[in-house]
XYZ file of C-alpha atoms in Angstrom:
717
model
C 67.491 44.928 108.120
C 64.696 46.761 106.196
C 64.925 49.515 108.763
C 68.660 49.945 108.096
C 68.063 50.085 104.329
C 65.295 52.662 104.806
C 67.512 54.869 106.987
C 70.354 54.656 104.441
C 68.055 55.667 101.574
C 66.663 58.553 103.648
C 70.171 59.845 104.485
C 71.273 59.665 100.833
C 68.143 61.583 99.818
C 68.658 64.286 102.436
C 72.335 64.647 101.549
C 71.500 64.974 97.846
C 68.922 67.636 98.689
C 71.623 69.521 100.602
C 73.965 69.397 97.607
C 71.218 70.496 95.219
C 69.772 73.125 97.533
C 69.670 76.757 96.426
C 71.064 79.450 98.689
C 70.530 83.175 98.246
C 73.139 85.833 99.000
C 71.353 89.128 99.674
C 72.403 92.656 100.484
C 72.145 96.390 99.938
C 74.701 98.890 98.599
C 74.857 102.636 99.346
C 77.031 105.646 98.633
C 79.379 106.082 101.605
C 78.802 109.866 101.714
C 75.225 110.503 100.602
C 73.849 107.154 101.860
C 71.851 106.951 98.643
C 71.289 103.470 97.135
C 73.597 102.483 94.275
C 72.165 101.007 91.101
C 74.176 98.985 88.594
C 76.934 97.740 90.895
C 78.474 94.503 89.623
C 78.433 91.714 92.237
C 80.589 88.746 91.360
C 81.714 85.569 93.159
C 84.862 84.635 91.293
C 85.195 81.095 92.698
C 81.704 80.187 91.452
C 81.774 82.336 88.282
C 78.387 83.755 89.259
C 77.259 87.366 89.416
C 74.430 89.890 89.339
C 73.870 93.664 89.564
C 72.132 95.865 92.129
C 68.713 97.378 91.388
C 67.484 100.967 91.763
C 67.092 100.553 95.522
C 70.647 99.217 95.817
C 69.388 95.723 96.615
C 70.800 92.555 95.110
C 70.015 88.863 95.313
C 72.296 86.113 94.034
C 71.089 82.508 93.968
C 73.717 79.790 94.447
C 72.428 76.346 93.530
C 74.113 73.225 92.126
C 77.550 74.804 92.164
C 77.439 75.212 95.908
C 79.854 72.336 96.374
C 82.583 75.004 96.212
C 81.292 76.048 99.620
C 81.003 72.896 101.632
C 79.200 74.367 104.637
C 76.782 77.238 105.036
C 79.073 79.079 107.454
C 82.130 78.932 105.156
C 83.668 82.195 103.987
C 83.075 83.384 100.438
C 84.719 86.313 98.645
C 82.521 88.703 96.659
C 83.790 91.558 94.497
C 81.670 94.702 94.207
C 82.745 96.864 91.270
C 81.516 99.966 89.517
C 83.576 102.100 87.155
C 82.752 105.244 89.167
C 83.517 103.748 92.594
C 86.409 102.140 94.396
C 86.228 98.353 94.050
C 85.369 96.552 97.292
C 86.234 92.918 98.020
C 83.992 91.531 100.755
C 84.504 88.251 102.582
C 82.133 86.549 105.003
C 79.427 83.966 105.492
C 76.997 83.515 102.555
C 73.983 83.457 104.881
C 74.732 86.961 106.161
C 72.794 89.974 104.845
C 75.460 92.222 103.331
C 75.268 95.971 103.953
C 77.968 97.712 101.929
C 79.031 101.320 101.324
C 81.169 102.379 98.350
C 83.261 105.504 97.773
C 82.727 107.429 94.541
C 85.855 108.483 92.647
C 84.698 109.625 89.191
C 81.924 112.221 89.299
C 81.364 113.211 92.919
C 84.592 114.413 94.476
C 82.836 116.794 96.858
C 83.656 114.732 99.939
C 87.438 114.940 99.410
C 89.163 117.228 101.899
C 91.490 119.800 100.312
C 94.381 121.122 102.436
C 96.303 123.301 99.942
C 94.460 126.354 101.304
C 96.277 125.856 104.679
C 92.865 124.983 106.092
C 90.623 121.998 105.473
C 87.830 122.465 102.940
C 85.623 119.991 101.166
C 86.430 120.194 97.474
C 82.876 121.377 96.794
C 83.506 124.436 99.001
C 86.936 125.550 97.735
C 86.641 128.969 96.024
C 89.992 128.549 94.212
C 89.983 125.914 91.466
C 91.814 122.791 92.648
C 92.293 119.620 90.622
C 92.480 116.418 92.664
C 94.192 113.165 91.744
C 92.599 110.744 94.195
C 93.948 107.495 95.589
C 92.004 105.322 93.144
C 93.497 107.180 90.168
C 97.001 106.870 91.619
C 96.660 103.123 92.200
C 95.063 102.393 88.837
C 97.702 104.423 86.947
C 100.421 101.923 87.900
C 102.938 104.787 88.113
C 106.055 104.415 90.258
C 106.963 108.126 90.473
C 104.989 111.363 90.640
C 106.634 112.435 87.387
C 105.370 109.300 85.651
C 101.884 109.925 87.044
C 101.835 113.589 85.985
C 102.996 112.705 82.478
C 99.744 110.781 81.943
C 97.544 113.666 83.112
C 95.493 115.116 80.290
C 95.877 118.690 81.592
C 99.680 118.611 81.695
C 101.502 119.664 78.527
C 104.461 117.557 77.495
C 107.673 119.566 77.285
C 111.020 117.800 77.666
C 114.207 119.232 79.165
C 117.586 118.942 77.441
C 118.549 116.174 79.868
C 115.569 114.081 78.799
C 113.459 114.654 81.904
C 109.776 115.562 81.720
C 108.865 119.211 82.358
C 105.497 119.388 84.109
C 104.050 122.591 82.619
C 100.709 123.713 84.053
C 98.448 126.372 82.508
C 101.283 127.148 80.114
C 103.875 127.855 82.827
C 107.320 126.352 83.218
C 107.661 124.074 86.237
C 110.029 126.463 88.051
C 106.962 128.651 88.644
C 105.052 125.775 90.265
C 105.647 125.261 93.991
C 106.068 121.588 94.932
C 104.953 120.631 98.443
C 104.843 117.388 100.367
C 102.194 117.469 103.088
C 102.234 121.250 102.817
C 106.017 121.542 103.259
C 108.437 122.708 100.518
C 110.851 120.250 98.883
C 114.438 121.346 98.446
C 116.992 120.135 95.916
C 116.629 121.314 92.337
C 118.360 120.878 89.012
C 118.107 123.945 86.756
C 115.799 125.505 89.381
C 113.250 122.673 89.036
C 112.242 119.845 91.363
C 112.542 116.469 89.636
C 109.239 114.675 90.274
C 110.820 111.402 89.162
C 112.638 111.464 92.513
C 109.337 111.219 94.439
C 107.482 107.894 94.441
C 103.732 107.271 94.577
C 103.975 104.348 97.031
C 102.995 106.367 100.119
C 100.803 108.969 98.387
C 97.109 109.272 99.225
C 96.200 112.099 96.823
C 97.647 115.059 94.930
C 96.132 118.534 94.961
C 96.896 120.835 92.013
C 95.967 124.448 92.713
C 96.020 126.485 89.499
C 96.783 130.200 89.672
C 99.084 132.361 91.858
C 99.344 131.010 95.416
C 101.919 133.296 97.035
C 99.231 134.735 99.339
C 99.635 131.563 101.415
C 102.960 130.010 100.432
C 105.221 132.865 99.345
C 107.961 132.442 96.760
C 107.730 130.171 93.690
C 103.925 129.833 93.780
C 103.558 132.216 90.825
C 101.583 129.875 88.634
C 100.268 127.218 90.983
C 100.914 124.602 93.650
C 101.285 120.825 93.557
C 100.693 119.460 97.063
C 101.568 115.765 97.492
C 99.572 114.318 100.406
C 100.912 111.128 101.969
C 98.693 108.379 103.346
C 96.943 108.991 106.642
C 98.532 106.940 109.397
C 95.132 106.532 111.119
C 94.210 103.505 109.030
C 94.452 99.935 110.300
C 97.464 97.626 109.971
C 98.327 96.788 106.387
C 101.229 96.080 104.061
C 101.844 95.871 100.333
C 104.645 94.664 98.092
C 104.888 95.584 94.419
C 107.304 94.238 91.793
C 107.565 95.600 88.252
C 109.717 94.774 85.245
C 110.049 97.050 82.191
C 111.397 96.358 78.727
C 112.088 99.511 76.694
C 112.214 97.748 73.348
C 109.473 95.663 71.768
C 112.051 93.430 70.058
C 112.193 90.583 72.578
C 114.740 88.694 70.462
C 117.426 91.140 71.556
C 116.257 91.534 75.132
C 119.766 91.141 76.597
C 120.931 94.424 75.059
C 117.617 96.271 75.425
C 117.156 98.935 78.088
C 115.591 97.077 81.018
C 114.154 98.493 84.223
C 112.949 96.988 87.459
C 111.104 98.378 90.485
C 110.466 96.907 93.912
C 108.409 98.645 96.593
C 107.261 97.601 100.038
C 105.230 99.569 102.534
C 103.581 98.750 105.828
C 101.604 100.390 108.616
C 101.715 99.006 112.139
C 99.467 100.436 114.882
C 100.442 100.017 118.534
C 98.166 101.568 121.144
C 98.237 105.327 120.471
C 101.152 105.029 118.044
C 101.400 104.262 114.347
C 104.651 103.201 112.671
C 104.805 103.393 108.895
C 107.472 102.812 106.287
C 107.847 102.704 102.501
C 110.915 101.511 100.596
C 111.213 101.718 96.802
C 114.149 100.369 94.776
C 114.502 101.243 91.078
C 117.085 100.008 88.597
C 117.801 100.656 84.914
C 120.458 98.950 82.783
C 121.450 99.496 79.141
C 119.748 102.881 79.311
C 122.006 104.775 76.940
C 119.318 105.276 74.290
C 116.596 106.614 76.561
C 117.496 110.327 76.579
C 119.730 112.882 74.959
C 122.107 112.489 77.912
C 121.492 108.762 78.362
C 122.970 106.798 81.228
C 124.184 103.222 81.030
C 122.964 102.443 84.546
C 120.651 104.186 87.007
C 119.970 103.041 90.572
C 117.474 104.769 92.861
C 116.371 104.179 96.421
C 113.517 105.923 98.216
C 112.711 105.583 101.901
C 109.746 107.270 103.543
C 108.865 106.403 107.122
C 107.987 107.718 110.522
C 105.960 107.422 113.679
C 102.848 109.245 114.821
C 101.089 109.594 118.159
C 97.512 110.613 118.867
C 96.174 111.346 122.342
C 93.291 109.290 123.718
C 90.912 112.243 123.436
C 92.170 112.814 119.856
C 92.943 116.472 120.571
C 96.703 116.223 120.094
C 98.709 114.677 117.302
C 102.493 114.447 116.868
C 104.154 113.078 113.747
C 107.844 112.509 113.058
C 108.617 111.851 109.404
C 111.884 110.723 107.823
C 112.674 110.413 104.130
C 115.773 109.591 102.123
C 116.447 109.512 98.388
C 119.571 108.508 96.498
C 120.264 108.206 92.792
C 123.502 106.888 91.282
C 123.985 106.833 87.520
C 126.938 106.283 85.206
C 127.789 106.231 81.522
C 130.777 105.499 79.287
C 131.654 106.521 75.758
C 133.951 104.305 73.706
C 135.399 104.312 70.219
C 134.576 101.577 67.722
C 137.788 99.838 68.806
C 136.675 99.769 72.450
C 138.885 102.641 73.699
C 137.161 104.542 76.505
C 137.020 108.230 75.611
C 134.920 109.579 78.473
C 133.059 108.325 81.530
C 130.766 110.184 83.893
C 128.746 109.557 87.028
C 126.176 111.462 89.060
C 125.278 110.923 92.693
C 122.224 112.645 94.180
C 121.149 112.444 97.819
C 118.201 114.059 99.566
C 117.381 113.847 103.288
C 114.312 115.213 105.000
C 113.164 115.290 108.633
C 109.762 116.713 109.548
C 108.277 117.175 113.008
C 104.621 118.151 113.096
C 102.385 118.988 116.058
C 98.635 119.615 115.952
C 96.317 120.711 118.754
C 92.542 120.577 118.333
C 91.347 122.662 121.258
C 87.694 122.145 120.360
C 85.566 121.966 117.236
C 86.257 125.628 116.452
C 89.889 126.252 117.398
C 93.041 124.473 116.283
C 96.766 125.186 116.256
C 99.624 123.493 114.438
C 103.343 123.954 114.005
C 105.997 122.090 112.072
C 109.708 122.176 111.452
C 111.170 120.876 108.221
C 114.885 120.075 107.789
C 116.054 119.347 104.238
C 119.451 118.621 102.723
C 120.375 117.902 99.113
C 123.683 116.977 97.458
C 124.476 116.504 93.780
C 127.969 115.395 92.680
C 128.922 115.056 89.021
C 132.267 113.504 88.028
C 133.731 113.149 84.561
C 137.022 111.622 83.409
C 138.527 110.951 80.001
C 141.593 110.218 77.938
C 143.214 113.514 78.983
C 142.784 116.328 81.509
C 140.517 118.347 79.203
C 137.729 115.874 80.011
C 138.082 116.157 83.785
C 135.138 117.721 85.627
C 133.923 117.724 89.191
C 130.756 119.667 89.982
C 129.315 119.559 93.471
C 126.143 121.266 94.643
C 124.807 121.309 98.191
C 121.494 122.721 99.345
C 119.849 122.803 102.737
C 116.639 124.229 104.118
C 115.359 124.984 107.595
C 111.661 125.818 107.503
C 109.403 126.558 110.480
C 105.678 127.051 110.071
C 102.995 127.764 112.661
C 99.333 128.528 112.124
C 96.046 128.842 113.958
C 92.550 128.248 112.677
C 89.102 129.319 113.793
C 85.984 128.092 112.054
C 82.230 128.029 112.525
C 79.236 127.871 110.225
C 79.978 131.320 108.768
C 83.704 131.992 109.112
C 86.985 130.221 108.587
C 89.968 132.275 109.728
C 93.555 131.102 109.259
C 96.736 132.946 110.162
C 100.336 132.092 110.747
C 104.046 132.735 110.580
C 106.771 131.109 108.507
C 110.543 131.277 108.731
C 112.718 129.795 106.016
C 116.505 129.650 105.704
C 117.719 128.114 102.429
C 121.468 127.589 101.923
C 123.267 126.954 98.637
C 126.842 125.955 97.846
C 128.260 125.029 94.440
C 131.592 125.254 92.687
C 129.693 126.826 89.790
C 128.851 129.945 91.815
C 130.930 132.781 93.195
C 131.462 133.331 96.891
C 131.131 129.806 98.276
C 128.045 129.314 100.456
C 125.029 131.601 100.191
C 121.940 131.826 102.353
C 118.894 134.064 102.384
C 116.541 133.986 105.413
C 112.918 134.709 104.565
C 110.137 135.692 106.967
C 106.456 135.533 106.120
C 103.137 136.256 107.829
C 99.841 135.238 106.275
C 96.139 135.652 106.960
C 93.112 134.209 105.210
C 89.410 134.700 105.875
C 86.638 132.663 104.321
C 83.076 133.925 104.785
C 79.899 132.088 103.790
C 77.614 134.916 102.689
C 74.848 132.359 102.255
C 74.389 128.770 101.188
C 75.008 129.904 97.611
C 77.893 132.383 98.012
C 81.323 132.120 99.629
C 84.043 134.784 99.726
C 87.691 134.266 100.592
C 90.418 136.869 101.032
C 94.066 136.382 101.879
C 97.183 138.468 102.383
C 100.822 137.571 102.953
C 103.852 139.709 103.823
C 107.333 138.386 102.968
C 110.720 139.818 103.890
C 114.056 138.670 102.511
C 117.248 140.722 102.741
C 116.044 144.331 102.263
C 113.078 143.415 100.057
C 109.456 143.415 101.220
C 106.708 141.827 99.149
C 102.931 141.826 99.649
C 100.825 139.100 98.006
C 97.007 139.404 98.074
C 94.302 137.032 96.872
C 90.509 137.224 96.649
C 88.132 134.544 95.417
C 84.411 133.881 95.135
C 82.434 130.655 94.973
C 78.909 130.842 93.566
C 76.479 127.913 93.554
C 73.601 128.966 91.267
C 71.954 125.564 91.714
C 72.649 122.091 93.064
C 74.436 121.013 89.879
C 76.688 124.000 89.124
C 79.551 125.963 90.657
C 81.301 129.141 89.496
C 84.722 130.101 90.878
C 86.371 133.491 90.365
C 89.798 134.303 91.780
C 92.504 136.952 91.555
C 95.933 136.539 93.075
C 99.470 137.844 92.947
C 102.620 135.772 93.071
C 106.355 136.223 93.196
C 109.556 134.263 92.869
C 112.807 135.181 94.594
C 115.785 134.865 92.209
C 117.548 131.569 92.771
C 121.116 131.378 94.052
C 122.111 130.004 90.661
C 120.648 133.002 88.826
C 122.393 135.451 91.135
C 125.827 133.910 91.642
C 126.618 131.439 88.843
C 129.976 131.803 87.101
C 130.258 128.885 84.714
C 132.501 128.402 81.681
C 131.385 125.741 79.224
C 134.677 125.154 77.453
C 133.324 122.397 75.219
C 130.643 124.628 73.685
C 132.446 127.975 74.001
C 130.167 130.059 76.207
C 130.029 131.525 79.730
C 127.011 131.981 82.020
C 127.148 134.783 84.594
C 124.844 135.524 87.503
C 123.427 138.876 88.545
C 123.311 139.841 92.229
C 121.002 142.791 91.461
C 118.097 140.720 90.173
C 114.624 141.718 91.353
C 111.917 139.166 92.226
C 109.745 137.976 89.377
C 106.098 138.926 89.915
C 102.775 137.760 88.548
C 99.141 138.804 88.611
C 96.655 136.123 87.726
C 92.931 135.667 87.175
C 91.130 132.330 86.917
C 87.475 131.669 86.110
C 86.049 128.185 86.546
C 82.646 126.719 85.752
C 81.780 123.225 86.954
C 78.671 121.179 86.252
C 77.622 117.670 87.226
C 74.273 115.924 87.070
C 75.545 113.541 89.785
C 74.654 110.571 87.604
C 76.609 110.379 84.378
C 78.549 113.542 83.532
C 80.936 116.063 85.039
C 82.061 119.110 83.038
C 84.771 121.647 83.892
C 86.025 124.704 82.044
C 88.868 126.861 83.364
C 90.078 130.074 81.744
C 93.136 131.897 83.021
C 95.300 134.945 82.466
C 98.718 135.436 84.069
C 100.702 138.628 83.624
C 104.418 138.402 84.455
C 106.793 141.282 85.139
C 110.521 141.292 85.932
C 110.767 137.923 84.221
C 114.307 136.569 84.514
C 116.000 135.434 81.316
C 119.524 134.780 80.092
C 120.650 137.548 77.743
C 123.535 137.338 75.274
C 125.990 140.092 76.259
C 127.814 140.051 72.907
C 128.098 143.219 70.816
C 127.709 141.498 67.484
C 131.402 140.696 67.034
C 131.759 137.029 66.149
C 135.301 137.033 67.528
C 134.143 137.867 71.050
C 133.387 135.052 73.512
C 129.707 134.255 74.029
C 128.583 135.464 77.462
C 125.092 134.954 78.856
C 123.879 136.887 81.881
C 120.654 136.699 83.896
C 118.634 139.922 83.740
C 115.169 141.275 84.628
C 114.133 142.322 81.157
C 111.061 140.455 80.143
C 107.347 140.788 80.493
C 105.077 137.937 79.551
C 101.425 137.016 79.238
C 100.121 133.489 79.709
C 96.515 132.913 78.771
C 94.424 129.930 77.911
C 91.511 127.645 78.637
C 91.047 124.050 79.752
C 87.975 121.938 79.035
C 87.423 118.570 80.686
C 84.530 116.111 80.625
C 84.053 112.921 82.628
C 81.290 110.683 81.292
C 79.898 107.564 82.939
C 78.326 105.474 80.185
C 77.500 102.491 82.391
C 78.681 100.726 85.516
C 81.433 99.192 83.370
C 82.487 102.059 81.102
C 83.741 105.595 81.711
C 85.417 108.180 79.505
C 87.422 111.344 80.193
C 88.602 113.965 77.738
C 90.609 117.147 78.293
C 91.403 119.905 75.799
C 93.887 122.734 76.406
C 94.456 125.890 74.371
C 97.347 128.134 75.449
C 99.091 131.272 74.324
C 102.315 132.543 75.880
C 103.842 135.761 74.537
C 106.538 138.170 75.668
C 106.239 141.942 76.017
C 106.785 142.383 72.268
C 104.008 139.968 71.369
C 106.366 137.171 70.309
C 105.593 133.564 71.240
C 107.680 132.254 74.135
C 109.928 129.235 73.500
C 108.722 125.679 74.165
C 105.061 126.645 74.178
C 102.512 123.887 73.543
C 99.625 125.859 71.950
C 97.203 122.929 71.886
C 96.943 119.567 73.571
C 94.210 117.008 74.015
C 94.098 113.954 76.227
C 91.600 111.180 76.799
C 91.135 108.117 78.969
C 88.775 105.194 78.456
C 88.137 102.730 81.295
C 86.300 99.459 80.786
C 85.516 96.904 83.485
C 85.219 93.209 82.687
C 83.670 92.433 86.055
C 83.095 88.777 85.192
C 86.845 88.362 84.813
C 87.896 90.804 87.591
C 89.700 92.859 84.944
C 89.920 96.544 84.046
C 91.287 97.867 80.738
C 92.472 101.486 80.446
C 93.370 103.368 77.265
C 95.293 106.652 77.602
C 95.957 108.930 74.648
C 97.426 112.401 74.229
C 98.051 114.692 71.292
C 100.373 117.692 71.522
C 100.941 120.504 69.054
C 104.444 121.964 69.260
C 105.447 125.562 68.613
C 107.764 126.246 65.664
C 110.783 127.026 67.864
C 110.978 123.346 68.870
C 111.367 122.133 65.283
C 113.742 122.411 62.371
C 112.239 123.530 59.028
C 112.358 119.956 57.738
C 110.597 118.606 60.861
C 107.246 120.366 60.480
C 105.515 117.020 60.000
C 106.307 116.391 63.683
C 104.528 119.534 64.870
C 101.573 117.415 65.981
C 102.406 114.138 67.689
C 100.392 111.470 69.499
C 101.100 109.112 72.379
C 98.962 106.073 73.207
C 99.180 103.835 76.282
C 97.189 100.757 77.274
C 97.006 99.099 80.684
C 95.282 95.921 81.886
C 94.619 95.226 85.567
C 93.611 91.733 86.718
C 92.636 90.830 90.282
C 93.796 87.267 90.911
C 92.239 87.121 94.363
C 91.422 89.358 97.293
C 95.078 90.107 98.032
C 96.860 89.623 94.716
C 96.609 91.601 91.470
C 98.645 92.203 88.330
C 99.133 95.034 85.848
C 100.451 94.722 82.330
C 100.811 97.689 80.032
C 102.346 99.179 76.929
C 103.439 102.815 76.807
C 103.921 104.795 73.611
C 102.430 102.007 71.499
C 103.317 103.755 68.229
C 106.992 103.972 69.321
C 107.170 107.720 68.601
C 110.407 109.552 69.489
C 111.911 112.897 68.524
C 115.196 114.679 69.115
C 113.311 117.305 71.170
C 111.316 114.684 73.073
C 109.804 112.344 73.886
C 113.027 110.348 74.032
C 111.590 107.073 75.305
C 109.921 104.915 72.688
C 107.704 101.889 73.210
C 107.998 100.149 76.567
C 106.257 97.126 78.053
C 105.848 96.518 81.768
C 104.490 93.782 83.990
C 103.646 94.345 87.634
C 102.429 92.147 90.465
C 100.981 93.530 93.703
C 100.521 91.582 96.946
C 98.435 93.103 99.729
């Protein structure tokens, strides 16, 4: 009996020692590119509310003692979050007795490892001679933006100009968005309204990064790249199987008491990637809905429904030398509005239906490490139908626009330690049909050949030269570009570039014949328009100490000739009808400078600030309309690692030109927008975002039209 009591006491003692035992979780953290140890990384076990930070050698040690009952056995799985404001957050799961070796990807200061493709050849961002701004995947995810337009609107270097229809005009380096070429995976996007691609029709769900090349880019891409290029890069289908669902609700009025009549929006997105042997199948679906939206723009809609689909299949050979990708995308927007008298009589109703289809087939051959060849065919179609009815026939309208594009592109590439040679051929056949233009359908085949040579003069100097020849109808255009990259030391880079750009007159500018009976004017096209041309210089200086600060300054000068504008054809007689006609009359100069600083205060705090000064004048020295002479933007990020939470403050200040204001509105010449966003990681696979946009509820008749809005979002991996 005494023996049994002794054994029982011994077992109780041993069991209590097990419960009270201390266990140590150890590991080491490095930079995924440089392999250097990372100091100051926050390591946190959420279930146990315990954490520590890594030391100068990247090592960490976390003791788990009395609270270990949350992990009943030594081989149980624990979840540890590794966070640093300058790196992508990593959530690790595994046994607590395992030595953890972790690598983290930097996203704030060192962007040198990001591959840039907007030069039609792959370069590391540190080696690109032409200044290219990169919005990386971490920035896209943390911005909680549904569309590219929404994402761009928060960028500090993008001036905020609003179109008459309430949409956001993404001006870069002082240039209207019709002079910025929009690409998706290097292919042009068709379907424009007022000669501009609506970035609110492109979602961020399947986007890996965005490359913004500032300065003329026609030497590689031809027409429309007069001021720059925005290249939207979708996610690489080489990653492992994954899926994500995101749900967001938006209230566009802070008065929750009257929520039933407030403008309300909702978004639902789902994407997945499924690998099968040598194949990858991917798909993204985004549904967007807005109700009671009448107050949100100058041409407000009662209801807006959008659907985006982006999917495809890719195949890679076993030796990884061949790659084929078939991509499919579809977009549709349906909106409607009604106008009624105070007695409820319907005076006018209107609806718009927009559809865009895109099929892309891409083939790549990597013959060896030096030689590669690729070709792609891009088929685009776009339809926009506007219907209006009313109490009598004077209200009846039916406008239908159809666009299509066939684009074929082939290129070869040779590269070694000294040279990178790229050349290719492009054929494009855009077609346009609208009941607002004369002559029914119009098409204009364009042929282009391009060559680009990059030469590393030494480790410190790189030269790049490019030339493109374009032919459309009887017109031939040559577009050159030269650029230099100088690395005076390990911390600094200097980029100098000169390029020429052009823009073929749009079908609308050449063939429109539109009578606006309501407002008493007529717009006429001009078949004799010449291409708009530009000559641009950019100078960029970049500095980083690779620890806490990154500084960029960009100065630019763009000279435009043959600028197309609408000219009043009246002779001064007020009794004559007002007739506007497109003509090549204008010259213009766009000049300015951008300053940006990224500062890493600690592993939990980072700060970005961007200042822009611009001047846009015509040939007579007069300021061009809708110029934003000055703008400043900032972003503050703060990590509460103990609570798995990140807080982001976004602010922007814009100084309008006088032409955008009435004499009694001069107090609104300078306006400010402030946004706040909070991200909370519930667990390894579930997170939430809550945010407030335009906290001060600022609106103006010339934009912005949307006041304060509140959104809540939940994301399931």
